XYZ file of C-alpha atoms in Angstrom:
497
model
C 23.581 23.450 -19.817
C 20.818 23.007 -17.495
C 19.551 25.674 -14.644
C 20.221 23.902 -11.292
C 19.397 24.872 -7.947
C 22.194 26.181 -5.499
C 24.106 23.466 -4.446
C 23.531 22.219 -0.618
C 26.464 20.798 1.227
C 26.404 16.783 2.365
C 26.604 16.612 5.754
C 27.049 14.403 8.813
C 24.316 13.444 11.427
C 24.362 11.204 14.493
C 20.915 12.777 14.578
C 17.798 11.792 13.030
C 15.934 14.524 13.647
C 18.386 16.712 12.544
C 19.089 14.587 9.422
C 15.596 14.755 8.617
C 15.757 18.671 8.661
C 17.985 18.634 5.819
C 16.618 16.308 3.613
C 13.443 18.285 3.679
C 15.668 21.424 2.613
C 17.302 19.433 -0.136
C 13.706 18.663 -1.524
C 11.996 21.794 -0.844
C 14.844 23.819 -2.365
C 14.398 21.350 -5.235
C 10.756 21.693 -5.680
C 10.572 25.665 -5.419
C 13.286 25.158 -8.168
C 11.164 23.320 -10.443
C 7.915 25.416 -9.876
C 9.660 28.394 -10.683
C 11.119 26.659 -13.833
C 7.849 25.703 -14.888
C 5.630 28.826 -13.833
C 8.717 30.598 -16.611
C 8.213 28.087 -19.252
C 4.097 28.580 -18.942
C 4.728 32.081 -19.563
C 6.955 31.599 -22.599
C 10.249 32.899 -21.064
C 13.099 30.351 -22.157
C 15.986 32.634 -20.873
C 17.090 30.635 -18.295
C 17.485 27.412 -20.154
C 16.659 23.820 -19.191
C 15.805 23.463 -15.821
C 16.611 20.757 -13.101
C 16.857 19.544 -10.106
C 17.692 16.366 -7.586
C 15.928 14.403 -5.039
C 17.795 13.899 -1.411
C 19.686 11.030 -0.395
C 20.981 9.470 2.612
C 23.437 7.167 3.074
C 25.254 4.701 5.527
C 28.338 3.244 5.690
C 29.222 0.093 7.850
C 32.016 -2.279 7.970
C 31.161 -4.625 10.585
C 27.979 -6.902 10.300
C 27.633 -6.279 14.317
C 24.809 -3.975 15.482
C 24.730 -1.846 18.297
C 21.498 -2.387 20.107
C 20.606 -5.386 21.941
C 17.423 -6.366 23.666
C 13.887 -5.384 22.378
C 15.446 -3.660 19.314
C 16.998 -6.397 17.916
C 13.503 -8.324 17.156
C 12.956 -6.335 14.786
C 12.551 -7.473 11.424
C 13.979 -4.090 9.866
C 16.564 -0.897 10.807
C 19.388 -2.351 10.001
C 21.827 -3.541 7.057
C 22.672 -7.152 6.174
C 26.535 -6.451 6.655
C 29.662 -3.961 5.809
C 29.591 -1.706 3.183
C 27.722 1.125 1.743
C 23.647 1.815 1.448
C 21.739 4.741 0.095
C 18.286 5.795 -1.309
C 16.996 8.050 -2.751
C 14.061 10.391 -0.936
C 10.840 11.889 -1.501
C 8.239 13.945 0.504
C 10.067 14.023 3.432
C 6.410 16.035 4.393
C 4.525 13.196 3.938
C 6.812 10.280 4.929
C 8.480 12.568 8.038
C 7.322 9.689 10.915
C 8.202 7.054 8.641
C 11.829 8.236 7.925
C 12.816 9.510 11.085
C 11.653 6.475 12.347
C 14.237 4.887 9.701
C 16.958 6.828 11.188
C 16.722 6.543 13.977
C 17.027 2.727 13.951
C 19.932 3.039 11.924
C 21.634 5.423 14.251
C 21.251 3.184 16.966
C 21.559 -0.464 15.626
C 24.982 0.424 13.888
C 26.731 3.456 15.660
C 27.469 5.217 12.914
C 26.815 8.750 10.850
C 23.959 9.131 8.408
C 25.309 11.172 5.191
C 22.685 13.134 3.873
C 23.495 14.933 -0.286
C 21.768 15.626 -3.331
C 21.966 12.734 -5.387
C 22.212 12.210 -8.925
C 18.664 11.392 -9.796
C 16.959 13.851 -11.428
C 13.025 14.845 -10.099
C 10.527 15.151 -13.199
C 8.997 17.859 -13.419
C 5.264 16.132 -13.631
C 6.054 15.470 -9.475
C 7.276 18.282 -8.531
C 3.597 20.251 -9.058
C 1.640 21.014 -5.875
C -2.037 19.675 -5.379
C -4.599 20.990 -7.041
C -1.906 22.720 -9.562
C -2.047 22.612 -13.262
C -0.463 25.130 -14.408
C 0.355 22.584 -17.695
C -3.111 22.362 -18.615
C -2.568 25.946 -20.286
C -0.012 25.495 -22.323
C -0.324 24.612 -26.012
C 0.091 21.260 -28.026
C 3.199 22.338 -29.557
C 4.606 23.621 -26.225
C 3.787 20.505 -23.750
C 6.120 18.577 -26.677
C 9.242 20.985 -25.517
C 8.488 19.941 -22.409
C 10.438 17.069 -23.407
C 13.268 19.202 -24.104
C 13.552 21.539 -20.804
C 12.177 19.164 -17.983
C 12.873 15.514 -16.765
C 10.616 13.516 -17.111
C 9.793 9.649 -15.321
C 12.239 7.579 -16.232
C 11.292 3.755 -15.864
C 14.867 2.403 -15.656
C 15.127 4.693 -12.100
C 11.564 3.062 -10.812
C 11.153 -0.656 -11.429
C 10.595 -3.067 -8.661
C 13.912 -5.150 -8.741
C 14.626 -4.354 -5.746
C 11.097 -5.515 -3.995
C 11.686 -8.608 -6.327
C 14.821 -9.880 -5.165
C 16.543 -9.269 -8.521
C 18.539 -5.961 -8.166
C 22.391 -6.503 -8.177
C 24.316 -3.325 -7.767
C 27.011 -3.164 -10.135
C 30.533 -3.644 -8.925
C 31.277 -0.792 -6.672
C 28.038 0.825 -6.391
C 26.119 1.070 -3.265
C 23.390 -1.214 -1.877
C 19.694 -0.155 -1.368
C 18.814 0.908 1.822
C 14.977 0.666 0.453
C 12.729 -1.430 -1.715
C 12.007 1.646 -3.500
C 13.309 4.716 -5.248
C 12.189 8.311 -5.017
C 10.794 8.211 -8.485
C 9.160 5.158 -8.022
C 7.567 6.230 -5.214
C 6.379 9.700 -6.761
C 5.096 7.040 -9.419
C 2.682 5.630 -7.213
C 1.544 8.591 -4.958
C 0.388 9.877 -8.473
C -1.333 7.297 -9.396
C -3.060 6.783 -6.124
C -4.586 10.057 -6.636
C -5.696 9.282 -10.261
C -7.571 5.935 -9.139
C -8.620 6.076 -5.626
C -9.569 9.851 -5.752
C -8.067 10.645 -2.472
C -4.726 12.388 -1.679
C -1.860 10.135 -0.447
C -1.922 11.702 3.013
C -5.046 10.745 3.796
C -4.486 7.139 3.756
C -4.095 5.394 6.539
C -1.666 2.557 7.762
C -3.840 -0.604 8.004
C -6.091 -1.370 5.310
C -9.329 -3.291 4.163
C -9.992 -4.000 0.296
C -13.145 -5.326 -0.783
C -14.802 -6.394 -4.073
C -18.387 -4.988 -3.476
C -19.714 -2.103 -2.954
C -21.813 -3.434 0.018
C -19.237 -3.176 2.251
C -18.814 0.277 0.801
C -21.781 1.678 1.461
C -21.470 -0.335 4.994
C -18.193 1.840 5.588
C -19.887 5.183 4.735
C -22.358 4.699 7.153
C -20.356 3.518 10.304
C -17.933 6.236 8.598
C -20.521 9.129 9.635
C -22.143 7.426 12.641
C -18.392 7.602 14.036
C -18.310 11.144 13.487
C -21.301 12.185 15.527
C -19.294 10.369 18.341
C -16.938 12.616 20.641
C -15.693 9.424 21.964
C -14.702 8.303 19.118
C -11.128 7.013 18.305
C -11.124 8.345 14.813
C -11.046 12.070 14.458
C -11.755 12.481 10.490
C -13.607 10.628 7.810
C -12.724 10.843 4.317
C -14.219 10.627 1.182
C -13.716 10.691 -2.689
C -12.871 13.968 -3.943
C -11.080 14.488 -0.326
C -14.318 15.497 1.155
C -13.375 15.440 4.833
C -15.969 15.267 7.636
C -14.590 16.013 10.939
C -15.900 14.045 14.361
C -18.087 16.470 16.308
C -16.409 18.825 17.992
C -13.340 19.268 15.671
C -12.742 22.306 14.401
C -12.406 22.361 10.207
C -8.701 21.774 9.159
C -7.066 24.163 6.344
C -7.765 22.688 3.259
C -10.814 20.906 4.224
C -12.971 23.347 2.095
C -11.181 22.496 -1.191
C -12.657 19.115 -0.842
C -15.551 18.560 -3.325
C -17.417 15.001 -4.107
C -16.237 13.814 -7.985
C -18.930 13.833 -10.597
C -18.492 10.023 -10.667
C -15.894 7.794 -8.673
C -12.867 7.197 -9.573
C -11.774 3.418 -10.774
C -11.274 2.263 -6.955
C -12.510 4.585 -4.607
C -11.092 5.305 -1.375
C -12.249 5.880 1.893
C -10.308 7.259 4.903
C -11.173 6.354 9.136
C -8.266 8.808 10.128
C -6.178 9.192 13.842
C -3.799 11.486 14.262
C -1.151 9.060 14.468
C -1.957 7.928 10.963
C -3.364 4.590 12.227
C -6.364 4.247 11.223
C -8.342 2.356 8.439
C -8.343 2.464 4.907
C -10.936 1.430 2.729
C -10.629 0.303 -1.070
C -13.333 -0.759 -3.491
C -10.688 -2.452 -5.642
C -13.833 -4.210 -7.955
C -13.243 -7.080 -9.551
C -10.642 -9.181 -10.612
C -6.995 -9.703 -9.756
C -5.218 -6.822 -12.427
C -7.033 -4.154 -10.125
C -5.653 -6.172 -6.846
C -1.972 -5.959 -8.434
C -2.287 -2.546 -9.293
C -3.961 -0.821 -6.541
C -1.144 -2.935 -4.466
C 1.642 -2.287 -6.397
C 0.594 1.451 -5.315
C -0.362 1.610 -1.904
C 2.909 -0.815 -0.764
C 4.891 2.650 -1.162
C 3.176 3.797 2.082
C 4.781 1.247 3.903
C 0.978 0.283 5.537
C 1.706 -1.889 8.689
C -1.341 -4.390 7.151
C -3.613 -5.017 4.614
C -6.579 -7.450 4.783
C -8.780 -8.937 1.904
C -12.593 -8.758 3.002
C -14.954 -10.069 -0.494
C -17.189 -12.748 -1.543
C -15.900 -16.321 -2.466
C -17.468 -19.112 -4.202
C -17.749 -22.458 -1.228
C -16.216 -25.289 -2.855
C -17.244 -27.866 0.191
C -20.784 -29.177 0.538
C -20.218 -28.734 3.784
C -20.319 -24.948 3.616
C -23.328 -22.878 4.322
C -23.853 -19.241 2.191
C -22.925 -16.701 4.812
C -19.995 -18.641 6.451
C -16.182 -17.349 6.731
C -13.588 -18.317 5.502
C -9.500 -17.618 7.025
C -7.005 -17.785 4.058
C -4.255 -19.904 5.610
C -2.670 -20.980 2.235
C -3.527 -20.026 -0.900
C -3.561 -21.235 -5.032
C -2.201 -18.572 -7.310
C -4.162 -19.218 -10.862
C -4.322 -15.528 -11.236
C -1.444 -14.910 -13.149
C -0.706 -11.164 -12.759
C 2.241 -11.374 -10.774
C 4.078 -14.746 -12.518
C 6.663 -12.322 -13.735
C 7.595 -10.877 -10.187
C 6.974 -13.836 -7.984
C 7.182 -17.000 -9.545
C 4.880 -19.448 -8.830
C 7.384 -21.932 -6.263
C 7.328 -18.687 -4.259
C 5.625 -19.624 -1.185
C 2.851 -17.184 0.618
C 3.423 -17.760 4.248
C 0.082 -17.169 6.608
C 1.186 -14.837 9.170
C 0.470 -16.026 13.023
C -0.546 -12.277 13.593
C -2.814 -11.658 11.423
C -4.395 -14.994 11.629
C -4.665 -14.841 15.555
C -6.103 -11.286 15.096
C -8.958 -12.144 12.346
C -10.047 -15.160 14.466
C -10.390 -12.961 17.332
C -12.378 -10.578 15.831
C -14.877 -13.095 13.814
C -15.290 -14.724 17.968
C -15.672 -10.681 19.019
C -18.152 -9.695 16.721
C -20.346 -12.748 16.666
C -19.802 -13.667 20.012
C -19.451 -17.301 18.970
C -16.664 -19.804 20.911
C -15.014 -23.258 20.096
C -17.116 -25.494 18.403
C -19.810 -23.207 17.816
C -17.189 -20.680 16.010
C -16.372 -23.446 13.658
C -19.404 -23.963 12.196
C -19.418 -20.824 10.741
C -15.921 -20.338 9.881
C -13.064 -22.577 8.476
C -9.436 -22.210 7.910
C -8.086 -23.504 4.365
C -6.535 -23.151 1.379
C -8.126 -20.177 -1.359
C -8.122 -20.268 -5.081
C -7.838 -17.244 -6.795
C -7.977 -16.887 -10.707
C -8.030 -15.128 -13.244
C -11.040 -16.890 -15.314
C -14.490 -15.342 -14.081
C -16.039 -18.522 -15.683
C -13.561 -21.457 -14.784
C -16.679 -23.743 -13.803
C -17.802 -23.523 -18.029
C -14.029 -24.940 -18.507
C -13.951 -28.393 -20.568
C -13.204 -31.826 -18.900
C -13.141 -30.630 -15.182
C -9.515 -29.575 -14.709
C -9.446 -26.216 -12.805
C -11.869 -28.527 -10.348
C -9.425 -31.176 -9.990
C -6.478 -28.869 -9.609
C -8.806 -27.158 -6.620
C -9.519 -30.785 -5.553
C -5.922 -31.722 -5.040
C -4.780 -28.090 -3.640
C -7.547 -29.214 -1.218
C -9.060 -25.404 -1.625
C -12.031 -25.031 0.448
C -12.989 -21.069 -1.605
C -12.131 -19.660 -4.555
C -12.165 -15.819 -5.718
C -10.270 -13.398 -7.934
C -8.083 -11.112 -5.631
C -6.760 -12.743 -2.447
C -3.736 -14.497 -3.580
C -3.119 -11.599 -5.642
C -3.084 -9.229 -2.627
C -1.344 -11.093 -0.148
C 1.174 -12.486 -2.665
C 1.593 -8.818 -3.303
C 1.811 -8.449 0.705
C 4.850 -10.467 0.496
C 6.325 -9.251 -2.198
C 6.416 -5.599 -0.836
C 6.686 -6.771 2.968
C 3.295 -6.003 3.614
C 1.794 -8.017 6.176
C -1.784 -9.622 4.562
C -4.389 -11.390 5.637
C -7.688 -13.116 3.972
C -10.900 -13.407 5.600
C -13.862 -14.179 2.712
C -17.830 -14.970 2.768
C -19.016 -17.602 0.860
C -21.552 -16.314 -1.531
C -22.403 -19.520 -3.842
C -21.589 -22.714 -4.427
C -21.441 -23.285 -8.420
C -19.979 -26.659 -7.512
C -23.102 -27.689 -5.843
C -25.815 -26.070 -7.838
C -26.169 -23.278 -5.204
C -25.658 -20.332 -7.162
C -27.063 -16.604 -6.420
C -30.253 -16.062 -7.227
C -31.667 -12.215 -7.009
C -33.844 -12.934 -3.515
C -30.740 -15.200 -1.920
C -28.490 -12.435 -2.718
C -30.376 -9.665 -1.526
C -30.963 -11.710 1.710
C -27.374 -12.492 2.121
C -26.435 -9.217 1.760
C -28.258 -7.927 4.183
C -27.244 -10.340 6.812
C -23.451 -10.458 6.423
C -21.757 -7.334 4.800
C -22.304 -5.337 8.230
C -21.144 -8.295 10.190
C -18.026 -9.210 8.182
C -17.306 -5.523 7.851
C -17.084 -5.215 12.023
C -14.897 -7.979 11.595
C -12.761 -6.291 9.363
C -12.671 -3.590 11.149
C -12.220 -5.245 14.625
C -9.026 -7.360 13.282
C -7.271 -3.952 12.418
C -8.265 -2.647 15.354
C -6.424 -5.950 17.666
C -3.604 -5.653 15.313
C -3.007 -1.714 16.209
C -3.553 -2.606 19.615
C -0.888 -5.067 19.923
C 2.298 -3.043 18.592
C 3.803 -2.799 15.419
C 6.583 -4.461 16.558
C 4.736 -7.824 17.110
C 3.370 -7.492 13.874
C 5.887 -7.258 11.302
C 7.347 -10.503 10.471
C 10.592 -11.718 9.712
C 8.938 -14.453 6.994
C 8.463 -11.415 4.945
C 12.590 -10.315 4.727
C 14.920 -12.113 2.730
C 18.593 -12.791 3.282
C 20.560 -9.496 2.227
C 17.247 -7.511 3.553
C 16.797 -3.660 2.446
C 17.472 -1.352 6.177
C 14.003 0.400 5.270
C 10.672 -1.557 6.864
């Protein structure tokens, strides 16, 4: 017989805010539950039996496909259900997500007139969530104790967190509610984990639009803009973070609790992080993702559970035109998947849309930044299709055939993450966007040799980073509401942007 928590009534809400409230006490109530289980079983007391405990859930039920709202509200591409019947999901740290779900409820309130039914559901939390940061109280137990573990706690289950949802492959069984979002609580707690294991930051720093990069040029680029932002008090961007949650505060801002428990990490983590914050939780993200598109897959597979409102792909490509100069752009409108990562979740005769958005927004900020116009602007830039694979070394391939697969694909760059993240984009409703800098041509002879790369270097990364930077920046500026698109939802779409 397990130890549970008092039970909490379900309840009724045409409220969101009010929802909200209880959902919070259904997973704080849970949490202290868990803690207290644990801090007992540290401390070798076993009286109270197994201990457990249940994440929130909310729920809707419908029975008309009509929606309430009309006008502006109905544009957009999510807050709402696909028809009658009932939708639930699970829900996690209702502290961390609080904008993000009232938001959720409150479109649902209004786009379908009915009450949101907030219980404890049936899912249990494991215990490895449930501990606070900076807690490890497990790290004192002994080897034969962390194996009863097994015995007295829940622990992840990876039937309750796979992606078929995201992938278009879940089918309730007969009876059983719908989603209401791509993913679970557990699946979610999955990833806010891991985030912290390889980006070295804590999930609420991050920020919702974000630039990935393969180098750490642009790196060391963002560090330095990072702190000359700071010493601005004009500045939009009231924080910047680093690895090991080191915070540094604009000028003029007073410390923050919790600031002082940041401390830089002996060495970085696997793909560091770096954090431009506003207040509203819209600024820029920056990820060193390195090299190749297994790290693109899984820093994305992570990240999508912050429901971002963009991500964009800023790295070096190889030119495959002779056309092409080192230094010039190039905007992703189409892209060749030969990376291979995510064949399992999005098969290949999936499609990866450009979005108009993004598009309009990168060429925007590539005119901005270099002040270049019309035909001028296209000599630096062009607009085609990118190759990304999985093969560091596909020009040493025999008889020519990854070049006449690029030939016919008529690919004008080639690299080993774009595809990945915007096919990832897609797959998670992210909206993506590619903007690369040609840094050889291996097709052509031209590749980099130690003075051409230094020089190159030093003449793009702070330029293509500004660009970066000023695309985000558009895209904030023109509404969230413009930017999500409806080429990302399927038919029988999850309520949950």
């Amino acid at each position: 017989m397990h130890h549970l928590p008092p039970l909490i009534a379900p309840q009724e809400f045409n409220d969101a805010a009010a929802a909200l409230a209880l959902v919070r006490h259904i997973y704080d109530s849970s949490m202290t539950h868990l803690r207290a289980g644990m801090q007992r079983f540290v401390a070798g007391d076993d009286s109270a039996g197994p201990v457990r405990a249940f994440y929130p859930l909310v729920r809707i039920r419908t029975e008309t496909v009509l929606r309430q709202a009309a006008g502006a509200q109905e544009r957009l591409s999510y807050g709402f259900v696909a028809g009658p019947g009932v939708f639930e999901t699970t829900l996690t740290r209702p502290d961390l997500f609080n904008n993000y779900y009232l938001e959720q409820f409150r479109l649902l309130l209004l786009n379908h007139g009915v009450t949101l039914e907030v219980t404890t559901s049936k899912q249990p939390i494991p215990v490895h969530f449930s501990f606070a940061e900076n807690e490890h109280i497990e790290g004192n137990l002994s080897a034969e104790r962390r194996q009863m573990m097994r015995d007295w706690f829940d622990l992840p289950d990876l039937g309750a967190m796979d992606d078929g949802i995201a992938n278009g492959t879940y089918e309730p069984q007969p009876g059983r509610p719908f989603p209401l979002s791509l993913f679970t609580a557990q699946r979610m707690d999955y990833s806010l984990h891991r985030l912290r294991h390889y980006t070295g930051t804590v999930p609420e720093h991050f920020q919702n639009f974000v630039l990935f990069t393969n180098y750490q040029f642009y790196i060391d680029e963002f560090i330095r803009l990072g702190h000359e932002l700071m010493q601005d008090a004009r500045s939009d961007y009231a924080a910047f973070i680093e690895p090991g949650n080191v915070v540094t505060r604009r000028v003029g801002e007073a410390a923050q609790a919790g600031d002082a428990l940041g401390k830089a990490p002996p060495r970085l983590p696997q793909m560091p992080a770096y954090h431009l914050v506003r207040p509203d939780g819209n600024g820029i993200t920056m990820v060193n993702i390195g090299v190749g598109p297994a790290n693109a897959k899984n820093i994305t597979d992570h990240i999508a559970v912050l429901r971002p409102h963009a991500w964009i792909m800023l790295g070096h490509c190889a030119g495959l035109r002779n056309g092409q100069q080192l230094g010039d752009y190039v905007l992703a409108h189409a892209y060749v998947r030969e990376d291979h990562v995510l064949d399992e979740e999005l098969p290949l005769w999936v499609p990866i849309p450009a979005l108009a958005e993004v598009q309009v927004a990168l060429e925007q900020a590539v005119a901005d930044v270099t002040q270049m116009r019309g035909a001028e602007l296209k000599q630096i830039m062009r607009t085609g299709t990118v190759a990304t694979t999985d093969n560091r070394n596909w020009e040493l391939l025999p008889d020519n055939q990854p070049q006449r697969r690029f030939s016919q694909s008529r690919a004008v760059a080639l690299d080993m993450e774009s595809a990945t993240i915007a096919a990832n984009g897609f797959r998670f409703r992210v909206p993506y966007g590619t903007l690369l800098c040609v840094s050889d041509k291996p097709l052509h002879g031209e590749i980099k040799l130690p003075g051409m790369a230094n020089h190159f270097y030093r003449e793009r990364v702070d330029q293509h980073l500004r660009i970066g930077i000023r695309a985000l920046e558009l895209l904030r500026q023109a509404g969230m509401n413009q930017l999500h698109s409806r080429k990302l939802r399927s038919f029988a779409e999850v309520a949950f942007q």
